[in-house]
Each structure stands twice: as C-alpha cells, then as structure tokens.
Coordinates of C-alpha atoms in Angstrom, one line a residue:
Chain A
X1 CA -12.6 -41.5 -20.4
X2 CA -11.2 -43.1 -17.4
X3 CA -9.8 -41.6 -14.1
X4 CA -6.4 -42.8 -15.1
X5 CA -6.8 -41.0 -18.4
X6 CA -7.7 -37.8 -16.6
X7 CA -4.7 -38.0 -14.3
X8 CA -2.4 -38.6 -17.3
X9 CA -4.0 -35.6 -19.0
X10 CA -3.5 -33.5 -15.9
X11 CA 0.2 -34.4 -15.5
X12 CA 0.9 -33.6 -19.2
X13 CA -1.0 -30.3 -18.8
X14 CA 1.2 -29.5 -15.8
X15 CA 4.3 -30.1 -17.9
X16 CA 5.2 -33.3 -16.0
X17 CA 6.4 -36.3 -17.8
X18 CA 3.3 -38.4 -18.2
X19 CA 2.7 -41.9 -19.5
X20 CA -0.8 -43.2 -20.0
X21 CA -2.9 -45.7 -21.9
X22 CA -3.1 -43.5 -25.0
X23 CA -0.5 -41.1 -26.4
X24 CA -3.4 -39.0 -27.8
X25 CA -4.3 -37.9 -24.3
X26 CA -0.8 -36.7 -23.6
X27 CA -0.5 -35.0 -27.0
X28 CA -3.8 -33.2 -26.5
X29 CA -2.8 -32.0 -23.0
X30 CA 0.6 -30.8 -24.2
X31 CA -1.0 -28.9 -27.1
X32 CA -3.4 -27.3 -24.7
X33 CA -0.6 -26.5 -22.3
X34 CA 1.2 -24.5 -25.0
X35 CA -1.9 -22.6 -26.0
X36 CA -3.0 -21.8 -22.4
X37 CA 0.6 -20.7 -21.6
X38 CA 0.5 -18.4 -24.6
X39 CA -2.9 -17.1 -23.5
X40 CA -1.5 -16.3 -20.0
X41 CA 1.4 -14.4 -21.6
X42 CA -1.1 -12.4 -23.7
X43 CA -3.0 -11.4 -20.6
X44 CA -0.1 -9.1 -19.5
X45 CA -1.4 -5.8 -18.4
X46 CA 0.6 -2.7 -17.4
X47 CA 0.4 -2.0 -13.7
X48 CA 2.5 0.6 -11.9
X49 CA 4.7 -0.8 -9.2
X50 CA 4.3 2.1 -6.9
X51 CA 0.9 3.9 -6.4
X52 CA 0.5 6.0 -3.3
X53 CA -3.3 6.2 -3.7
X54 CA -3.4 2.4 -3.9
X55 CA -1.1 2.1 -0.8
X56 CA -3.2 4.5 1.1
X57 CA -6.3 2.5 0.3
X58 CA -4.5 -0.6 1.6
X59 CA -3.5 1.1 4.8
X60 CA -7.0 2.4 5.3
X61 CA -8.4 -1.1 4.8
X62 CA -5.9 -2.5 7.2
X63 CA -7.0 0.0 9.8
X64 CA -10.6 -0.8 9.2
X65 CA -9.8 -4.5 9.7
X66 CA -8.1 -3.7 13.0
X67 CA -4.7 -4.7 11.7
X68 CA -3.2 -1.3 12.4
X69 CA -4.0 0.7 15.6
X70 CA -6.1 3.8 14.7
X71 CA -4.5 7.2 15.4
X72 CA -5.6 8.6 18.8
X73 CA -8.2 11.3 18.5
X74 CA -8.3 13.8 21.4
X75 CA -11.5 15.6 22.2
X76 CA -11.8 19.1 20.7
X77 CA -11.6 20.8 24.1
X78 CA -8.3 19.1 24.8
X79 CA -6.9 20.1 21.5
X80 CA -8.1 23.7 22.1
X81 CA -6.5 23.7 25.6
X82 CA -3.3 22.5 24.1
X83 CA -3.4 25.3 21.5
X84 CA -4.1 27.9 24.2
X85 CA -1.3 26.7 26.3
X86 CA 1.0 26.8 23.3
X87 CA -0.1 30.4 22.6
X88 CA 0.5 31.5 26.1
X89 CA 4.0 29.8 26.2
X90 CA 4.8 31.4 22.9
X91 CA 3.8 34.9 24.1
X92 CA 5.8 34.4 27.3
X93 CA 8.9 33.3 25.3
X94 CA 8.5 36.3 23.0
X95 CA 8.2 38.6 26.0
X96 CA 11.3 37.1 27.5
X97 CA 13.1 37.4 24.2
X98 CA 12.2 41.1 23.8
X99 CA 13.2 41.8 27.4
X100 CA 16.6 40.4 26.8
X101 CA 17.1 42.5 23.7
X102 CA 18.9 45.8 24.1
X103 CA 16.1 48.5 24.3
X104 CA 15.8 50.8 21.4
X105 CA 17.2 53.8 23.3
X106 CA 20.1 56.2 23.2
X107 CA 22.2 57.3 26.2
X108 CA 22.6 61.0 26.0
X109 CA 24.8 61.5 29.0
X110 CA 24.5 62.6 32.6
X111 CA 23.5 66.2 33.4
X112 CA 23.4 67.5 37.0
X113 CA 23.2 64.0 38.3
X114 CA 20.3 63.1 36.0
X115 CA 20.8 60.4 33.4
X116 CA 19.4 61.4 30.1
X117 CA 18.1 58.8 27.7
X118 CA 16.1 59.1 24.5
X119 CA 13.7 56.6 23.1
X120 CA 11.1 56.4 20.3
X121 CA 8.7 55.2 23.0
X122 CA 9.6 56.9 26.3
X123 CA 6.6 55.5 28.2
X124 CA 7.5 51.9 27.3
X125 CA 11.1 52.4 28.2
X126 CA 10.2 54.0 31.5
X127 CA 8.0 51.0 32.4
X128 CA 10.6 48.6 31.3
X129 CA 13.4 50.1 33.4
X130 CA 11.1 50.2 36.5
X131 CA 10.1 46.6 36.0
X132 CA 13.7 45.5 35.5
X133 CA 15.0 47.4 38.5
X134 CA 12.2 46.2 40.7
X135 CA 13.0 42.6 39.6
X136 CA 16.6 43.2 40.6
X137 CA 15.4 44.3 44.1
X138 CA 15.7 48.1 43.6
X139 CA 12.7 50.2 44.6
X140 CA 12.0 52.3 41.6
X141 CA 9.2 54.7 40.8
X142 CA 8.2 56.5 37.6
X143 CA 7.3 60.1 37.2
X144 CA 6.3 62.7 34.7
X145 CA 7.7 66.1 35.1
X146 CA 7.1 69.0 32.7
X147 CA 6.2 66.6 30.0
X148 CA 9.2 64.5 30.5
X149 CA 9.1 60.9 31.7
X150 CA 11.5 59.6 34.3
X151 CA 12.5 57.0 36.8
X152 CA 13.7 57.6 40.4
X153 CA 15.4 54.8 42.2
X154 CA 17.5 54.3 45.4
X155 CA 20.4 51.9 44.9
X156 CA 21.6 50.5 48.2
X157 CA 25.2 49.7 48.6
X158 CA 26.6 47.3 47.9
X159 CA 24.9 47.4 44.6
X160 CA 23.8 44.0 43.6
X161 CA 25.0 42.3 40.5
X162 CA 21.5 42.1 39.1
X163 CA 21.1 45.8 39.5
X164 CA 24.4 46.5 37.9
X165 CA 23.3 44.3 35.0
X166 CA 20.2 46.4 34.5
X167 CA 22.2 49.6 34.5
X168 CA 24.8 48.2 32.1
X169 CA 22.0 47.0 29.8
X170 CA 20.8 50.6 29.5
X171 CA 24.3 52.1 29.4
X172 CA 23.6 53.9 32.7
X173 CA 26.6 54.7 34.8
X174 CA 26.5 53.5 38.4
X175 CA 25.6 56.7 40.6
X176 CA 28.2 57.4 43.2
X177 CA 25.6 58.4 45.9
X178 CA 23.2 55.6 45.0
X179 CA 20.4 58.0 43.9
X180 CA 19.4 57.2 40.4
X181 CA 17.4 59.8 38.4
X182 CA 16.6 59.0 34.8
X183 CA 14.8 61.2 32.4
X184 CA 13.7 59.9 29.0
X185 CA 13.2 62.1 26.1
X186 CA 11.3 61.3 22.9
X187 CA 13.9 60.2 20.4
X188 CA 12.9 62.9 17.8
X189 CA 13.5 65.7 20.4
X190 CA 16.9 67.4 20.4
Chain B
X1 CA 7.8 -11.0 7.9
X2 CA 9.8 -9.6 10.7
X3 CA 7.3 -6.7 10.9
X4 CA 4.7 -9.4 11.7
X5 CA 6.1 -9.8 15.2
X6 CA 7.0 -6.1 15.6
X7 CA 3.5 -4.7 14.8
X8 CA 2.6 -1.1 14.8
X9 CA 4.3 1.2 12.3
X10 CA 6.3 -1.7 11.0
X11 CA 3.2 -3.3 9.7
X12 CA 2.3 -0.1 7.7
X13 CA 5.7 0.0 6.2
X14 CA 5.6 -3.7 5.4
X15 CA 2.2 -3.4 3.8
X16 CA 3.4 -0.6 1.6
X17 CA 6.4 -2.8 0.7
X18 CA 4.2 -5.8 0.0
X19 CA 2.1 -3.6 -2.4
X20 CA 5.1 -2.4 -4.2
X21 CA 6.7 -5.8 -4.5
X22 CA 3.7 -8.0 -5.4
X23 CA 0.7 -5.9 -6.5
X24 CA 1.5 -6.0 -10.2
X25 CA 2.0 -9.8 -10.4
X26 CA -0.9 -10.6 -8.2
X27 CA -3.2 -8.2 -10.0
X28 CA -2.5 -9.9 -13.3
X29 CA -3.4 -13.2 -11.8
X30 CA -6.5 -11.7 -10.1
X31 CA -7.6 -10.1 -13.4
X32 CA -7.1 -13.3 -15.3
X33 CA -9.2 -15.1 -12.7
X34 CA -12.0 -12.7 -12.2
X35 CA -11.9 -10.7 -15.5
X36 CA -12.9 -7.5 -13.8
X37 CA -10.3 -4.9 -13.0
X38 CA -12.0 -3.6 -9.9
X39 CA -12.7 -7.0 -8.5
X40 CA -9.1 -8.0 -9.2
X41 CA -7.7 -4.9 -7.4
X42 CA -10.0 -5.6 -4.4
X43 CA -8.9 -9.3 -4.4
X44 CA -5.3 -8.3 -4.2
X45 CA -5.9 -5.9 -1.4
X46 CA -7.9 -8.5 0.4
X47 CA -4.9 -10.9 -0.1
X48 CA -2.5 -8.5 1.5
X49 CA -4.7 -8.1 4.5
X50 CA -5.0 -11.9 4.8
X51 CA -1.2 -12.2 4.4
X52 CA -0.8 -10.1 7.6
X53 CA -3.6 -11.8 9.4
X54 CA -1.9 -15.1 8.8
X55 CA 1.8 -14.0 8.7
X56 CA 2.4 -15.7 12.0
X57 CA 1.6 -19.0 10.3
X58 CA 4.2 -18.5 7.5
X59 CA 7.0 -20.7 8.5
X60 CA 9.4 -19.6 5.8
X61 CA 10.0 -23.0 4.5
X62 CA 8.8 -21.9 1.1
X63 CA 9.1 -18.9 -1.0
X64 CA 6.9 -16.0 0.0
X65 CA 5.3 -15.4 -3.5
X66 CA 3.9 -18.9 -3.9
X67 CA 2.4 -18.7 -0.4
X68 CA 0.8 -15.3 -1.3
X69 CA -0.4 -16.6 -4.6
X70 CA -2.1 -19.5 -2.8
X71 CA -3.9 -17.0 -0.6
X72 CA -5.0 -15.0 -3.7
X73 CA -6.2 -18.1 -5.4
X74 CA -8.2 -19.1 -2.4
X75 CA -9.8 -15.7 -2.5
X76 CA -10.5 -16.0 -6.2
X77 CA -12.1 -19.4 -5.8
X78 CA -14.3 -18.0 -3.0
X79 CA -15.5 -15.4 -5.4
X80 CA -16.0 -17.7 -8.3
X81 CA -17.5 -20.6 -6.5
X82 CA -21.2 -21.1 -7.1
X83 CA -23.4 -23.6 -5.2
X84 CA -23.8 -25.9 -8.2
X85 CA -23.3 -29.6 -8.7
X86 CA -21.0 -31.0 -11.3
X87 CA -23.1 -32.2 -14.3
X88 CA -21.9 -34.9 -16.6
X89 CA -21.5 -33.5 -20.1
X90 CA -20.2 -36.4 -22.1
X91 CA -22.1 -39.1 -24.0
X92 CA -22.1 -42.7 -22.9
X93 CA -18.7 -43.2 -24.4
X94 CA -17.3 -40.5 -22.1
X95 CA -16.7 -38.0 -24.9
X96 CA -18.7 -35.6 -27.1
X97 CA -18.5 -36.5 -30.7
X98 CA -16.7 -33.3 -31.5
X99 CA -14.2 -33.6 -28.8
X100 CA -13.6 -37.2 -29.7
X101 CA -13.1 -36.2 -33.3
X102 CA -10.6 -33.4 -32.3
X103 CA -8.6 -35.6 -30.0
X104 CA -8.3 -38.2 -32.6
X105 CA -7.1 -35.6 -35.0
X106 CA -4.4 -34.5 -32.5
X107 CA -2.9 -37.9 -32.3
X108 CA -2.3 -38.1 -36.0
X109 CA 1.3 -37.3 -37.0
X110 CA 1.7 -34.8 -39.7
X111 CA 4.4 -32.7 -41.4
X112 CA 4.0 -28.9 -41.5
X113 CA 3.2 -27.4 -44.8
X114 CA 3.3 -23.7 -45.9
X115 CA -0.5 -23.7 -45.8
X116 CA -0.3 -24.5 -42.1
X117 CA 0.8 -21.0 -41.1
X118 CA -2.5 -19.4 -42.1
X119 CA -4.4 -22.3 -40.6
X120 CA -2.5 -22.1 -37.3
X121 CA -3.4 -18.5 -37.1
X122 CA -7.0 -19.4 -37.6
X123 CA -6.8 -22.2 -35.0
X124 CA -5.1 -19.9 -32.5
X125 CA -7.9 -17.4 -32.9
X126 CA -10.5 -20.1 -32.5
X127 CA -8.7 -21.2 -29.3
X128 CA -8.7 -17.7 -27.9
X129 CA -12.4 -17.3 -28.5
X130 CA -13.2 -20.7 -27.1
X131 CA -11.0 -20.2 -24.1
X132 CA -12.7 -16.8 -23.4
X133 CA -16.1 -18.6 -23.6
X134 CA -14.8 -21.3 -21.3
X135 CA -13.7 -18.7 -18.8
X136 CA -16.9 -16.9 -19.0
X137 CA -19.0 -19.9 -18.5
X138 CA -16.8 -21.8 -16.0
X139 CA -14.3 -19.4 -14.5
X140 CA -13.3 -21.7 -11.6
X141 CA -12.6 -24.7 -14.0
X142 CA -10.7 -22.4 -16.5
X143 CA -8.7 -20.9 -13.7
X144 CA -7.6 -24.1 -12.2
X145 CA -6.4 -25.3 -15.6
X146 CA -4.5 -22.1 -16.1
X147 CA -2.9 -22.5 -12.6
X148 CA -2.0 -26.1 -13.5
X149 CA -0.2 -24.8 -16.5
X150 CA 1.3 -21.9 -14.8
X151 CA 2.6 -23.6 -11.6
X152 CA 2.3 -27.3 -12.3
X153 CA -0.3 -28.0 -9.7
X154 CA -0.8 -31.7 -8.9
X155 CA -4.1 -33.3 -8.0
X156 CA -3.2 -33.0 -4.3
X157 CA -2.4 -29.2 -4.8
X158 CA -5.8 -28.8 -6.4
X159 CA -7.6 -30.7 -3.6
X160 CA -5.9 -28.4 -1.1
X161 CA -6.8 -25.3 -3.0
X162 CA -10.4 -26.3 -3.5
X163 CA -10.7 -27.8 0.0
X164 CA -12.1 -31.0 -1.5
X165 CA -11.6 -34.7 -1.0
X166 CA -9.2 -36.5 -3.4
X167 CA -12.2 -38.2 -5.0
X168 CA -14.2 -35.0 -5.5
X169 CA -11.0 -33.4 -6.9
X170 CA -10.5 -36.1 -9.4
X171 CA -14.2 -35.6 -10.5
X172 CA -13.5 -31.8 -10.7
X173 CA -10.5 -32.4 -12.9
X174 CA -12.5 -34.6 -15.1
X175 CA -15.2 -31.9 -15.4
X176 CA -12.5 -29.4 -16.2
X177 CA -11.4 -31.5 -19.1
X178 CA -14.9 -32.1 -20.4
X179 CA -16.0 -28.5 -20.1
X180 CA -12.8 -27.2 -21.8
X181 CA -13.5 -29.6 -24.7
X182 CA -17.0 -28.4 -25.0
X183 CA -16.0 -24.8 -25.3
X184 CA -13.0 -25.4 -27.4
X185 CA -15.0 -27.5 -29.8
X186 CA -14.4 -25.1 -32.7
X187 CA -10.7 -25.4 -32.2
X188 CA -10.9 -29.2 -32.1
X189 CA -12.9 -29.2 -35.3
X190 CA -10.4 -27.0 -37.1
X191 CA -7.7 -29.4 -35.9
X192 CA -9.6 -32.3 -37.3
X193 CA -10.3 -30.6 -40.7
X194 CA -6.6 -29.5 -40.9
X195 CA -5.4 -33.0 -40.3
X196 CA -7.7 -34.8 -42.8

C-alpha cells in the first residue's frame, strides 16, 4: 500500500477522476463513496428552522462572550427615583386635566346680585373657583354663611382676559359693579 | 456580514438570521460528527459565535456556507481530537488479510443476478454496522472520510483542516483507509463471498 495508492484512493473517494497503479483501488474507493454518501443521506434528522428558545440561547451566549453589549442596569434607587418622578408628573398632568374640565356644576341664576351655583361637592367647587380666580390675579375669599358656601371677589376694571375666562368656564356673568358674590348649594337641594 | 461592521443590535439580528438560515444544515453535520444531539447543538452555537468573532476576516471571495462549515469542522475536530499517535495496523504487506481479500474481490467484474438483491441488502446492513463501529472507534478519521465524500476535500484541504503538514496528512489519510478497512471487514468479507 503505497502513498501513491492512498492518493489515488482519496481522489476516487472524493469523486475526482483518478488514475492509479491498480484499478482495484479506484473501484474500492468509488464503492465506498457510494455507500458513505448513502449513509450521509440516511443521517437526515428533522430540525426546525426557527426556534426562539434556541435563538435566545445563542444571543445569551453571544452576550456572555462579549459579542453583544449587555443591557445597562441602573441601580435600584435610580429606578425608584424615576418611578417616583413619573408618578408625580402623572398626578400633575391628571390635576391639570381635571382643572381644564368643566366643573360638575349647575348655574342657577343671579339673585339680588348673588350668583347661585349648585354642585354635588360645594366645598370642592368653592376651593376650585377661589384657586382659579386667584391664579387670574383676582383676590377671592371663601365663606360659609347659614350653612351655605360661597366666594367673594372684587374684580377690578378692566377685567382681565384670564378672569373673564374663569367666569365663562363657570357660566358666571360678569358683574357690572365688579363685586362678585357666589353661593354654592348642594346639587340635591332645591 | 454587513452587520459585522455595524455592530450592536445589527449583530443580534444577524445572529438570529444565521440561526434560521444555517442551524438545520450545520446541526446535521455536527450530529454526524459527534453523534450526540446536545454536543452537536452546542457545536453549532459555538460555530455561530466564532463566525461573528471572525467575520471581519471573511473576504467574501467564497460562499458563506462552506466558510461556516469549515469553522464547524474545526470545532468538531477539536472535540474529537485525542492526544494519540497513529499506529500502523497493517501487516508487512501493507494490508490486513481480510482487507486484501475484500479489495481483490471488488476488482472482479461480475454481472448482477436476481440473488444479488438480497445479498446487496445484507452487504448494505453490514456496511452500516461497520461504519457505525468505525465512527465510534475513530470519529475523526470517519468524519474526514465523510467530508471527503461530501465536499470532495483534497489532501491540501485536509491538511488545512487538521492543521498538519502535508506529510503528516498523507499518513493520516493512509490511517483513515486502513482503519476503515479494519472496521468494514465484515462488509469486505461478504463482498468476497458474493463474488466467488
């Protein structure tokens, strides 16, 4: 068995045209080639093309090998601070949203220069009107008289646009003399 | 391969694409080489990692799959390789008696007969069993022969794959041939019986 024989055998096994000292060597290799080839075909196994668990394992390994940058992990207190800030921001936005909504109130008219409003929550409405008027630069105070809640305010002329906006929001007519008196009844009262 | 230079998220996408495109074919090759599903799966994963570690060296002058297969085979060889010396197995004539008898039988021209069908099945079964024994005993040698059949590897290709000198590679091929004969002895014997 010479080296030349082996190379001849290898070429025939690889499927290349081979010539050598003995045809027996080439014949043997060609027969083996056919059988090995059939053996390779027999070894076919069913493997899914897409497998998310397999892909995840590959990505995890790539990260472990430093091929992919790891995701940044913030300290817990940074995450907590972020959450708290988000909560505060959310509450502020909700507050602003509620403020911009028309209050759940009913305008009942003006009686003897007093604006009559009704609300399911008179106290909250009183506080809201005071807050809004003050924000518009109008000095306003709240009061409680004979079980009724109200707001007193002095509107200086010319009445500012922001003050008019507050009045319009609550359907309150602009007082001629600038003195604003509001009484708020509970909505279930006549 | 574009993702190789982009890095970051592009690599993650590309790795998933690699897995979807090549896992099945590489797994089959890995399983054939290692004969262990878990080891084969691990080998393929290791191959994908190496592909990305070496992607900058892929010059694109060849097809991607053969390049990846070469990386897989290097990985398989590393797992199969044992620190052992090649031991001559033949007699002073360079052949075992059984192998010499079988090879002689192969060279004899013969015409098929109806009886051959049953005998061919028997021989095919004998080959399968012998090949399985060969793979079990000498996985590296068996795999190199399978790769020669599969992809037509030349002596230079084998030398590169095994990282051996041309002389050592020729000796390795010689040992492949001898060891295959030893384990396929039953098949050679059936051939001899059939042809006499």
